[in-house]
């Protein structure tokens, strides 16, 4: 009987300690979930910002190539590699680069110098699995943009 009386406080202490362990575990899990939500929210914002930055770089490079070809004195050409992914580049009097990121569609446009050179428009979609390249060629007073693989 003396042993069972001593066991009662031990069982109470063990029960209280286990409740503390459960409570600590619950608090740590809750804080971890809150932290993960915070990181995910900031990561998705950073991802969208980097997608916009990449789009602006792509459109500036393509527009720069066309501007250089327009101002050359003779004929010339350039091969421009498109990134792999879900995107599209449209070339007319402006260059527009559209990138699809999840449910978002990010579009960036850059102007082209207006000269007497005619630019034949093109709309080329990127491929997530294979490399695509643009062949930009000036022949006389005309710039042609075609897709090569």
Short mmCIF file of C-alpha atoms in Angstrom, two decimals:
data_model
loop_
_atom_site.label_atom_id
_atom_site.label_comp_id
_atom_site.label_asym_id
_atom_site.label_seq_id
_atom_site.Cartn_x
_atom_site.Cartn_y
_atom_site.Cartn_z
CA UNK A 1 0.00 0.00 0.00
CA UNK A 2 2.91 2.32 0.69
CA UNK A 3 4.27 1.74 -2.82
CA UNK A 4 0.95 2.62 -4.45
CA UNK A 5 0.74 5.90 -2.48
CA UNK A 6 4.18 6.84 -3.76
CA UNK A 7 3.21 5.88 -7.30
CA UNK A 8 0.29 8.36 -7.37
CA UNK A 9 2.47 11.53 -7.23
CA UNK A 10 4.81 9.99 -9.81
CA UNK A 11 1.86 9.36 -12.14
CA UNK A 12 0.62 12.91 -11.60
CA UNK A 13 4.06 14.36 -12.27
CA UNK A 14 4.47 12.16 -15.35
CA UNK A 15 1.03 13.22 -16.62
CA UNK A 16 1.82 16.90 -16.08
CA UNK A 17 5.19 16.50 -17.82
CA UNK A 18 3.57 14.73 -20.77
CA UNK A 19 1.02 17.53 -21.06
CA UNK A 20 3.94 19.96 -21.12
CA UNK A 21 5.64 17.98 -23.86
CA UNK A 22 2.42 17.91 -25.90
CA UNK A 23 1.92 21.63 -25.36
CA UNK A 24 5.51 22.41 -26.32
CA UNK A 25 5.21 20.25 -29.43
CA UNK A 26 1.96 21.97 -30.40
CA UNK A 27 3.46 25.44 -29.91
CA UNK A 28 6.55 24.54 -31.97
CA UNK A 29 4.41 23.12 -34.78
CA UNK A 30 2.21 26.21 -34.77
CA UNK A 31 5.22 28.55 -34.89
CA UNK A 32 6.75 26.48 -37.68
CA UNK A 33 3.55 26.75 -39.74
CA UNK A 34 3.39 30.51 -39.19
CA UNK A 35 7.05 30.84 -40.22
CA UNK A 36 6.50 28.69 -43.34
CA UNK A 37 3.51 30.81 -44.37
CA UNK A 38 5.58 33.98 -43.95
CA UNK A 39 8.50 32.54 -45.97
CA UNK A 40 6.18 31.25 -48.73
CA UNK A 41 4.46 34.62 -49.05
CA UNK A 42 7.78 36.46 -49.35
CA UNK A 43 9.24 33.80 -51.64
CA UNK A 44 6.32 34.05 -54.06
CA UNK A 45 6.70 37.84 -54.14
CA UNK A 46 10.42 37.49 -54.80
CA UNK A 47 9.73 34.93 -57.51
CA UNK A 48 7.35 37.30 -59.28
CA UNK A 49 9.91 40.11 -59.05
CA UNK A 50 12.64 37.91 -60.54
CA UNK A 51 10.29 36.85 -63.36
CA UNK A 52 9.63 40.52 -64.16
CA UNK A 53 13.36 41.23 -64.10
CA UNK A 54 14.12 38.35 -66.48
CA UNK A 55 11.34 39.52 -68.81
CA UNK A 56 12.73 43.05 -68.92
CA UNK A 57 16.26 41.75 -69.65
CA UNK A 58 14.99 39.53 -72.49
CA UNK A 59 12.98 42.29 -74.14
CA UNK A 60 15.81 44.83 -73.84
CA UNK A 61 18.31 42.44 -75.42
CA UNK A 62 16.04 41.61 -78.37
CA UNK A 63 15.17 45.28 -78.94
CA UNK A 64 18.85 46.22 -78.72
CA UNK A 65 19.78 43.67 -81.38
CA UNK A 66 17.11 44.99 -83.73
CA UNK A 67 18.18 48.60 -83.06
CA UNK A 68 21.80 47.77 -83.86
CA UNK A 69 20.82 45.97 -87.07
CA UNK A 70 18.69 48.95 -88.13
CA UNK A 71 21.54 51.39 -87.75
CA UNK A 72 24.19 49.29 -89.54
CA UNK A 73 25.22 50.48 -92.97
CA UNK A 74 24.99 47.09 -94.65
CA UNK A 75 23.39 43.73 -94.19
CA UNK A 76 23.87 41.76 -90.99
CA UNK A 77 22.41 39.04 -88.85
CA UNK A 78 22.30 37.82 -85.28
CA UNK A 79 21.15 34.63 -83.55
CA UNK A 80 19.35 35.20 -80.26
CA UNK A 81 18.59 32.33 -77.89
CA UNK A 82 15.24 32.23 -76.15
CA UNK A 83 14.98 30.91 -72.61
CA UNK A 84 13.38 27.55 -71.96
CA UNK A 85 9.97 27.95 -70.38
CA UNK A 86 6.44 29.08 -70.95
CA UNK A 87 6.96 32.39 -72.75
CA UNK A 88 6.45 34.19 -76.03
CA UNK A 89 8.26 37.00 -77.83
CA UNK A 90 6.41 39.28 -80.24
CA UNK A 91 8.30 41.57 -82.55
CA UNK A 92 6.67 44.36 -84.55
CA UNK A 93 7.27 48.10 -84.07
CA UNK A 94 7.92 47.17 -80.42
CA UNK A 95 9.29 44.04 -78.79
CA UNK A 96 7.02 42.35 -76.25
CA UNK A 97 8.09 39.47 -74.05
CA UNK A 98 5.28 37.57 -72.32
CA UNK A 99 6.14 35.09 -69.61
CA UNK A 100 3.59 32.81 -67.96
CA UNK A 101 4.36 32.18 -64.29
CA UNK A 102 1.71 29.99 -62.66
CA UNK A 103 -1.60 31.82 -63.04
CA UNK A 104 0.16 35.11 -63.79
CA UNK A 105 1.03 36.47 -67.20
CA UNK A 106 3.87 38.98 -67.08
CA UNK A 107 4.26 41.15 -70.15
CA UNK A 108 7.15 43.54 -70.80
CA UNK A 109 7.41 45.83 -73.83
CA UNK A 110 10.36 47.80 -75.16
CA UNK A 111 10.38 50.25 -78.04
CA UNK A 112 12.47 50.06 -81.19
CA UNK A 113 14.18 52.96 -82.95
CA UNK A 114 12.09 54.20 -85.87
CA UNK A 115 14.18 54.30 -89.03
CA UNK A 116 13.44 53.68 -92.67
CA UNK A 117 14.06 49.96 -92.17
CA UNK A 118 10.93 47.80 -92.25
CA UNK A 119 10.58 45.16 -89.54
CA UNK A 120 8.65 42.04 -90.51
CA UNK A 121 6.72 41.07 -87.42
CA UNK A 122 7.01 37.70 -85.73
CA UNK A 123 5.50 35.94 -82.74
CA UNK A 124 7.49 33.00 -81.42
CA UNK A 125 6.69 30.84 -78.41
CA UNK A 126 9.38 29.43 -76.14
CA UNK A 127 9.47 25.70 -75.43
CA UNK A 128 10.01 24.36 -71.91
CA UNK A 129 11.84 21.28 -73.22
CA UNK A 130 14.08 22.45 -76.05
CA UNK A 131 16.16 25.45 -77.00
CA UNK A 132 14.74 27.87 -79.53
CA UNK A 133 16.62 30.63 -81.25
CA UNK A 134 15.68 33.66 -83.28
CA UNK A 135 17.50 34.43 -86.48
CA UNK A 136 17.34 38.20 -86.90
CA UNK A 137 18.60 39.31 -90.30
CA UNK A 138 18.79 42.63 -92.05
CA UNK A 139 18.68 42.38 -95.81
CA UNK A 140 18.50 45.77 -97.52
CA UNK A 141 15.80 47.87 -95.93
CA UNK A 142 14.07 44.99 -94.20
CA UNK A 143 14.64 43.05 -90.98
CA UNK A 144 13.32 39.50 -90.89
CA UNK A 145 12.87 37.51 -87.68
CA UNK A 146 12.57 33.75 -88.01
CA UNK A 147 12.72 30.85 -85.62
CA UNK A 148 15.49 28.28 -85.84
CA UNK A 149 16.08 25.19 -83.71
#
